[in-house]
Amino acid sequence: MHVLESYALQNDLKIDRPLLYERFFPLAIDKFITIDTSDLGTSALSYDHWALVVKLIYPKLQEQKIDIIQLGNKEDTPIPNCYMTLGQCNFNQKAYIINKSLLHCSPNNESMHIASAYNKKCVALFSNNSFPDQFTPYWSNEDEVEIISPLSTTKPSFNPNESPKSINKIRPEEVAQK
């Protein structure tokens, strides 16, 4: 059961599509995808191979005149070949940018659920610290979402600070292909 359904059931609530308040953020480009590298202070969500993913997809995107915007916190490592908004936009500005994007890629963080609310095409990365079925983007059409998690034969740890980080077992080539 999805965590949202469980919460609604326990509190006798009805699940409805969220209303997101967008706030303008100046953009110098029109056609782009977004990659959010923020980890919500949880190292288990910090994917260390974003630069390799961008290196793989950048030439194909350039052929189609599609740019990449990197969303994230000011502490995040800048990715080459991306327009960066690191630490420059709040939740509502992220919503504005994601709504204008062609596709959104991130670990399971708040921006993934913003993209889901807008029914954007999504590539969601999950670590082995949770059950992906419980936290998948809820409002997206199934055929618009690609869920990637590392292979595992063990139960989730539920540890926000996994060591070693299982999310890094996801190959950058797999993310780029999706």
Rosetta silent file (secondary structure, phi, psi, omega in degrees, C-alpha in Angstrom):
SEQUENCE: MHVLESYALQNDLKIDRPLLYERFFPLAIDKFITIDTSDLGTSALSYDHWALVVKLIYPKLQEQKIDIIQLGNKEDTPIPNCYMTLGQCNFNQKAYIINKSLLHCSPNNESMHIASAYNKKCVALFSNNSFPDQFTPYWSNEDEVEIISPLSTTKPSFNPNESPKSINKIRPEEVAQK
SCORE:     score description
SCORE:     0.000 S_00000001
   1 L     0.000  135.723  178.197    0.000    0.000    0.000 S_00000001
   2 L   -65.220  143.817 -177.404    1.282    3.447   -0.897 S_00000001
   3 H   -59.602  -32.981  178.327    2.175    5.555    2.141 S_00000001
   4 H   -66.764  -41.420  177.844   -0.307    8.229    1.003 S_00000001
   5 H   -65.522  -40.520  178.250   -3.140    5.688    0.901 S_00000001
   6 H   -62.172  -44.804  179.052   -2.171    4.393    4.326 S_00000001
   7 H   -62.392  -44.342 -179.853   -2.172    7.918    5.779 S_00000001
   8 H   -63.375  -41.802  179.837   -5.558    8.696    4.196 S_00000001
   9 H   -63.574  -44.138 -178.571   -7.039    5.440    5.489 S_00000001
  10 H   -66.810  -28.403 -174.645   -5.796    6.008    9.044 S_00000001
  11 L  -111.350   12.108  178.571   -7.130    9.559    9.139 S_00000001
  12 L    52.944   51.052 -179.330  -10.361    9.080    7.183 S_00000001
  13 L  -115.230  157.310  176.052   -9.230   11.414    4.420 S_00000001
  14 L  -102.150  134.651  178.878   -9.875   11.470    0.692 S_00000001
  15 L   -85.399  127.704  177.560   -6.852   11.604   -1.625 S_00000001
  16 L  -133.117  163.183  178.311   -7.087   14.306   -4.251 S_00000001
  17 L   -63.398  134.883 -177.884   -4.618   15.830   -6.692 S_00000001
  18 L   -70.891  151.742  173.874   -2.511   18.420   -4.865 S_00000001
  19 L  -100.355  116.774 -178.231   -2.804   22.098   -5.599 S_00000001
  20 L  -104.520  131.216  175.766    0.675   23.510   -6.139 S_00000001
  21 L   -91.521  115.730  179.253    1.411   27.186   -5.847 S_00000001
  22 L   -93.314  148.715  175.004    4.007   28.106   -8.448 S_00000001
  23 L  -128.164  131.552 -176.111    6.268   31.082   -8.190 S_00000001
  24 L   -53.536  138.218  172.475    7.978   32.557  -11.239 S_00000001
  25 L  -134.560  125.249 -176.938   11.652   31.760  -11.728 S_00000001
  26 L   -66.108  128.259  179.514   13.490   33.440  -14.631 S_00000001
  27 L  -123.657  137.072  179.975   14.635   30.938  -17.239 S_00000001
  28 L   -94.878    2.061 -177.067   16.837   31.671  -20.251 S_00000001
  29 L  -131.198  158.337 -177.616   15.806   28.467  -22.034 S_00000001
  30 L  -110.210  -38.593 -173.580   12.533   27.001  -23.277 S_00000001
  31 L  -111.279  111.721 -174.735   13.103   23.308  -23.974 S_00000001
  32 E  -157.531  162.296  168.214   14.677   21.395  -21.091 S_00000001
  33 E  -112.697  163.122  178.341   14.616   18.472  -18.705 S_00000001
  34 E  -119.686  143.814  172.943   15.261   18.754  -14.974 S_00000001
  35 E  -127.834  122.554  178.861   17.528   16.737  -12.713 S_00000001
  36 E  -104.466  118.303 -177.935   17.201   17.250   -8.973 S_00000001
  37 L   -98.446    4.437 -179.221   20.304   16.241   -7.052 S_00000001
  38 L   -71.977  149.720 -174.838   19.005   17.184   -3.591 S_00000001
  39 L  -120.810    8.281  179.199   18.865   14.411   -1.021 S_00000001
  40 L    56.678   28.612 -179.475   16.699   15.938    1.733 S_00000001
  41 L    72.937   14.941 -178.208   19.577   15.498    4.195 S_00000001
  42 L  -116.561  108.254 -175.403   19.389   11.739    3.687 S_00000001
  43 H   -61.580  -23.620  179.005   22.586   10.259    2.314 S_00000001
  44 H   -63.788  -20.109  179.461   20.655    7.190    1.099 S_00000001
  45 H   -99.465    2.537 -177.925   19.093    9.463   -1.566 S_00000001
  46 L   -89.438  102.161 -179.030   22.378   11.030   -2.683 S_00000001
  47 L   -87.292  122.146 -173.205   23.223    9.544   -6.087 S_00000001
  48 L   -87.750    1.377 -173.374   26.912   10.091   -6.842 S_00000001
  49 L  -112.900   22.030 -179.248   26.774    9.399  -10.589 S_00000001
  50 H   -60.318  -40.130 -178.714   24.708   12.317  -11.931 S_00000001
  51 H   -60.648  -39.072  177.638   27.680   13.756  -13.843 S_00000001
  52 H   -67.583  -38.777  177.442   28.091   10.443  -15.710 S_00000001
  53 H   -60.654  -48.214 -179.791   24.367   10.349  -16.518 S_00000001
  54 H   -62.852  -41.038  178.797   24.539   13.869  -17.958 S_00000001
  55 H   -58.733  -36.036 -179.794   27.696   13.008  -19.906 S_00000001
  56 H   -75.755  -37.995 -175.294   25.792   10.128  -21.520 S_00000001
  57 H   -92.234  -20.726 -173.815   22.576   11.999  -22.368 S_00000001
  58 H   -56.329  -48.430 -179.068   23.961   15.443  -23.197 S_00000001
  59 H   -59.640  -41.921  179.181   24.979   14.755  -26.847 S_00000001
  60 H   -64.809  -41.905  179.565   21.559   13.252  -27.684 S_00000001
  61 H   -66.522  -37.753  179.362   19.733   16.121  -26.005 S_00000001
  62 H   -63.723  -36.471  175.799   21.867   18.699  -27.825 S_00000001
  63 H   -57.751  -34.068 -178.333   20.884   17.144  -31.169 S_00000001
  64 L   -97.631    7.802 -179.454   17.267   17.880  -30.236 S_00000001
  65 L    56.664   43.782  176.890   18.122   21.317  -28.775 S_00000001
  66 L  -111.898  129.122  179.553   17.067   20.237  -25.278 S_00000001
  67 E   -98.271  175.520  179.230   18.937   21.647  -22.275 S_00000001
  68 E  -125.834  131.034  173.667   19.272   20.361  -18.704 S_00000001
  69 E  -109.342  126.386  175.923   18.462   22.308  -15.547 S_00000001
  70 E   -94.062  118.090  173.241   20.008   21.051  -12.318 S_00000001
  71 E   -96.935  155.254  177.279   17.823   21.628   -9.284 S_00000001
  72 L   159.847 -172.156  179.857   19.175   21.099   -5.814 S_00000001
  73 L   -90.199  162.159 -178.593   20.604   22.582   -2.655 S_00000001
  74 L   -64.222  -20.399  179.271   23.521   25.011   -2.524 S_00000001
  75 L   -82.130  -13.142 -177.251   25.703   22.207   -1.073 S_00000001
  76 L   -68.127  149.329  178.854   25.134   19.944   -4.103 S_00000001
  77 L   -75.817  126.004  177.436   27.971   19.408   -6.570 S_00000001
  78 L   -63.568  140.594  179.390   27.391   21.295   -9.838 S_00000001
  79 L  -100.876  128.713  177.107   27.053   19.025  -12.868 S_00000001
  80 L   -58.704  148.975  178.059   28.872   20.082  -16.057 S_00000001
  81 L    70.627   19.894  177.575   26.645   20.978  -19.052 S_00000001
  82 L  -121.681  146.655  166.235   23.667   21.919  -16.871 S_00000001
  83 E   -77.230  130.996 -173.664   22.010   25.217  -16.089 S_00000001
  84 E  -107.495  136.417  173.561   22.255   25.388  -12.309 S_00000001
  85 L  -122.254   23.222 -173.849   19.709   26.641   -9.819 S_00000001
  86 L   -55.885  116.573  178.418   21.504   25.181   -6.803 S_00000001
  87 L    71.770    8.195 -175.723   20.211   26.900   -3.694 S_00000001
  88 L  -101.899  -13.986 -177.457   18.503   29.587   -5.774 S_00000001
  89 L  -128.809  147.670  178.673   14.898   28.449   -5.799 S_00000001
  90 L   -91.428 -175.470 -177.475   12.370   27.550   -3.165 S_00000001
  91 H   -55.395  -45.921 -176.455    9.687   24.830   -3.321 S_00000001
  92 H   -69.569  -33.556  176.007    7.262   26.989   -5.316 S_00000001
  93 H   -72.541  -35.617  173.697    9.904   28.030   -7.838 S_00000001
  94 H   -59.597  -42.678  178.862   10.907   24.376   -8.246 S_00000001
  95 H   -59.432  -42.928  178.460    7.264   23.646   -9.041 S_00000001
  96 H   -59.533  -47.798 -177.845    7.317   26.380  -11.715 S_00000001
  97 H   -66.209  -45.939 -178.774   10.479   24.972  -13.330 S_00000001
  98 H   -63.143  -39.073  179.344    9.335   21.336  -13.182 S_00000001
  99 H   -62.222  -29.937 -179.982    5.961   22.235  -14.692 S_00000001
 100 H   -87.127   -9.392 -175.589    7.761   23.743  -17.702 S_00000001
 101 L   -80.186  161.503  176.851   10.127   20.761  -18.135 S_00000001
 102 L   -86.274  -29.707 -176.929    9.792   17.897  -20.602 S_00000001
 103 E  -157.354  150.015  177.731   10.961   15.252  -18.121 S_00000001
 104 E  -125.926  136.555 -179.994   12.067   15.131  -14.497 S_00000001
 105 E  -130.410  129.690  179.086   14.737   12.870  -13.023 S_00000001
 106 E  -169.836  167.160  168.832   15.578   12.610   -9.325 S_00000001
 107 E   -70.866  179.119 -179.708   15.810   10.314   -6.342 S_00000001
 108 L   -71.943   81.617  177.615   12.627    9.858   -4.338 S_00000001
 109 L  -127.913 -173.576 -174.487   12.411   13.418   -3.022 S_00000001
 110 H   -62.203  -32.499 -178.291    9.794   16.182   -2.985 S_00000001
 111 H   -67.716  -29.357  176.504   10.500   17.258   -6.547 S_00000001
 112 H   -63.518  -37.359 -178.764    9.590   13.786   -7.827 S_00000001
 113 H   -78.641  -27.287  170.551    6.171   14.193   -6.270 S_00000001
 114 H   -63.423  -48.867  179.461    5.820   17.703   -7.722 S_00000001
 115 H   -59.645  -38.244  178.663    6.517   16.214  -11.169 S_00000001
 116 H   -64.320  -41.454  179.273    3.965   13.491  -10.460 S_00000001
 117 H   -61.672  -30.717  177.350    1.314   16.076   -9.571 S_00000001
 118 L   -90.782    2.211 -177.542    1.915   17.661  -13.007 S_00000001
 119 L    54.480   42.169  175.889    1.923   14.206  -14.648 S_00000001
 120 L   -79.912  154.124  171.307    5.395   14.817  -16.073 S_00000001
 121 E   -64.805  134.844 -174.371    7.471   12.014  -17.460 S_00000001
 122 E  -133.130  146.100  167.465    9.669   10.910  -14.557 S_00000001
 123 E  -121.159  111.754 -175.014   12.724    8.813  -13.891 S_00000001
 124 E  -109.270  127.400  178.046   12.748    8.008  -10.169 S_00000001
 125 E  -101.574  132.076  178.927   15.761    6.533   -8.381 S_00000001
 126 L  -122.707  144.302  173.165   15.221    4.554   -5.191 S_00000001
 127 L   -92.670  178.099  178.428   17.717    3.174   -2.723 S_00000001
 128 L   -88.543   20.952  179.233   17.206   -0.080   -0.838 S_00000001
 129 L   -93.135    4.968  177.422   16.244    1.743    2.339 S_00000001
 130 L  -155.110  171.693  173.911   12.521    1.565    1.514 S_00000001
 131 L   -88.894  115.038 -179.081    9.934   -0.299   -0.542 S_00000001
 132 H   -55.296  -35.296 -179.316    9.605    1.615   -3.842 S_00000001
 133 H   -59.760  -26.134 -178.461    5.934    0.584   -4.193 S_00000001
 134 H   -81.884  -17.140 -173.410    5.124    2.575   -1.058 S_00000001
 135 H  -128.302   12.195 -179.582    6.703    5.800   -2.308 S_00000001
 136 L   -61.399  157.798  176.459    6.306    5.818   -6.102 S_00000001
 137 L   -57.206  118.238 -167.822    5.041    9.026   -7.709 S_00000001
 138 L   -76.512  -38.027 -171.338    1.349    8.748   -6.860 S_00000001
 139 L   -93.817   -6.360 -177.881   -0.396   10.967   -9.414 S_00000001
 140 L   -76.298  153.170  168.820    1.552   10.005  -12.551 S_00000001
 141 L   -70.513  140.509 -176.862    0.312    7.662  -15.232 S_00000001
 142 H   -56.203  -36.904 -177.738    2.182    4.382  -14.878 S_00000001
 143 H   -76.529   -5.359  178.554    3.505    4.546  -18.427 S_00000001
 144 H   -98.397   -3.512 -174.671    5.030    7.993  -17.755 S_00000001
 145 E  -120.453  131.877  173.132    7.202    6.849  -14.830 S_00000001
 146 E  -111.674  117.499  179.077   10.400    4.805  -14.864 S_00000001
 147 E   -99.974  126.758  178.277   11.317    3.444  -11.436 S_00000001
 148 E  -123.863  125.537  174.986   14.930    2.388  -10.976 S_00000001
 149 L  -140.007  152.527 -179.723   16.199    0.683   -7.849 S_00000001
 150 L   -68.310  149.841  175.862   19.251   -1.477   -7.238 S_00000001
 151 L   -65.453  138.292 -179.739   18.876   -5.220   -7.256 S_00000001
 152 L  -152.199  145.249  176.559   18.599   -6.571   -3.753 S_00000001
 153 L  -110.475    3.260 -179.430   17.829   -9.843   -2.054 S_00000001
 154 L  -109.328  162.909  176.439   17.470   -8.288    1.387 S_00000001
 155 L   -74.473  156.791  179.327   14.642   -6.386    3.024 S_00000001
 156 L   -59.398  146.730 -179.810   14.874   -2.579    3.158 S_00000001
 157 L   -84.507  -25.282 -174.436   17.018   -1.136    5.915 S_00000001
 158 L    59.874   15.486  179.462   14.866    2.006    6.406 S_00000001
 159 L   -89.433  119.257 -179.650   18.154    3.652    7.346 S_00000001
 160 L   -69.396  -13.625 -179.243   18.367    7.217    5.962 S_00000001
 161 L  -124.630   59.939 -179.772   22.172    7.009    6.097 S_00000001
 162 L   -56.463  147.619  173.171   22.943    3.682    4.457 S_00000001
 163 L  -146.149  115.941   -4.103   26.537    2.600    4.272 S_00000001
 164 L   -73.806  159.067 -177.403   27.396    1.732    1.593 S_00000001
 165 L   -72.444  119.364 -178.607   24.740    3.650   -0.301 S_00000001
 166 H   -71.236  -25.318 -179.805   22.678    1.203   -2.337 S_00000001
 167 H   -61.184  -28.003  179.702   21.451    3.943   -4.696 S_00000001
 168 H   -74.341   -6.696  175.059   24.973    4.090   -6.141 S_00000001
 169 H   -79.011  -10.256  175.745   24.561    0.503   -7.385 S_00000001
 170 L   -75.180  122.957 -177.298   22.245    1.905  -10.071 S_00000001
 171 L   -72.634  135.015  178.276   24.318    2.119  -13.232 S_00000001
 172 H   -57.278  -32.519  179.391   24.445    5.578  -14.888 S_00000001
 173 H   -63.177  -35.849  179.071   23.877    3.846  -18.253 S_00000001
 174 H   -67.810  -42.824  178.170   20.546    2.511  -16.984 S_00000001
 175 H   -63.502  -45.631 -179.329   19.439    5.975  -15.857 S_00000001
 176 H   -62.353  -39.351 -179.745   20.555    7.517  -19.169 S_00000001
 177 H   -64.279  -38.838 -179.175   18.715    4.857  -21.155 S_00000001
 178 L   -67.652    0.000    0.000   15.444    5.502  -19.358 S_00000001
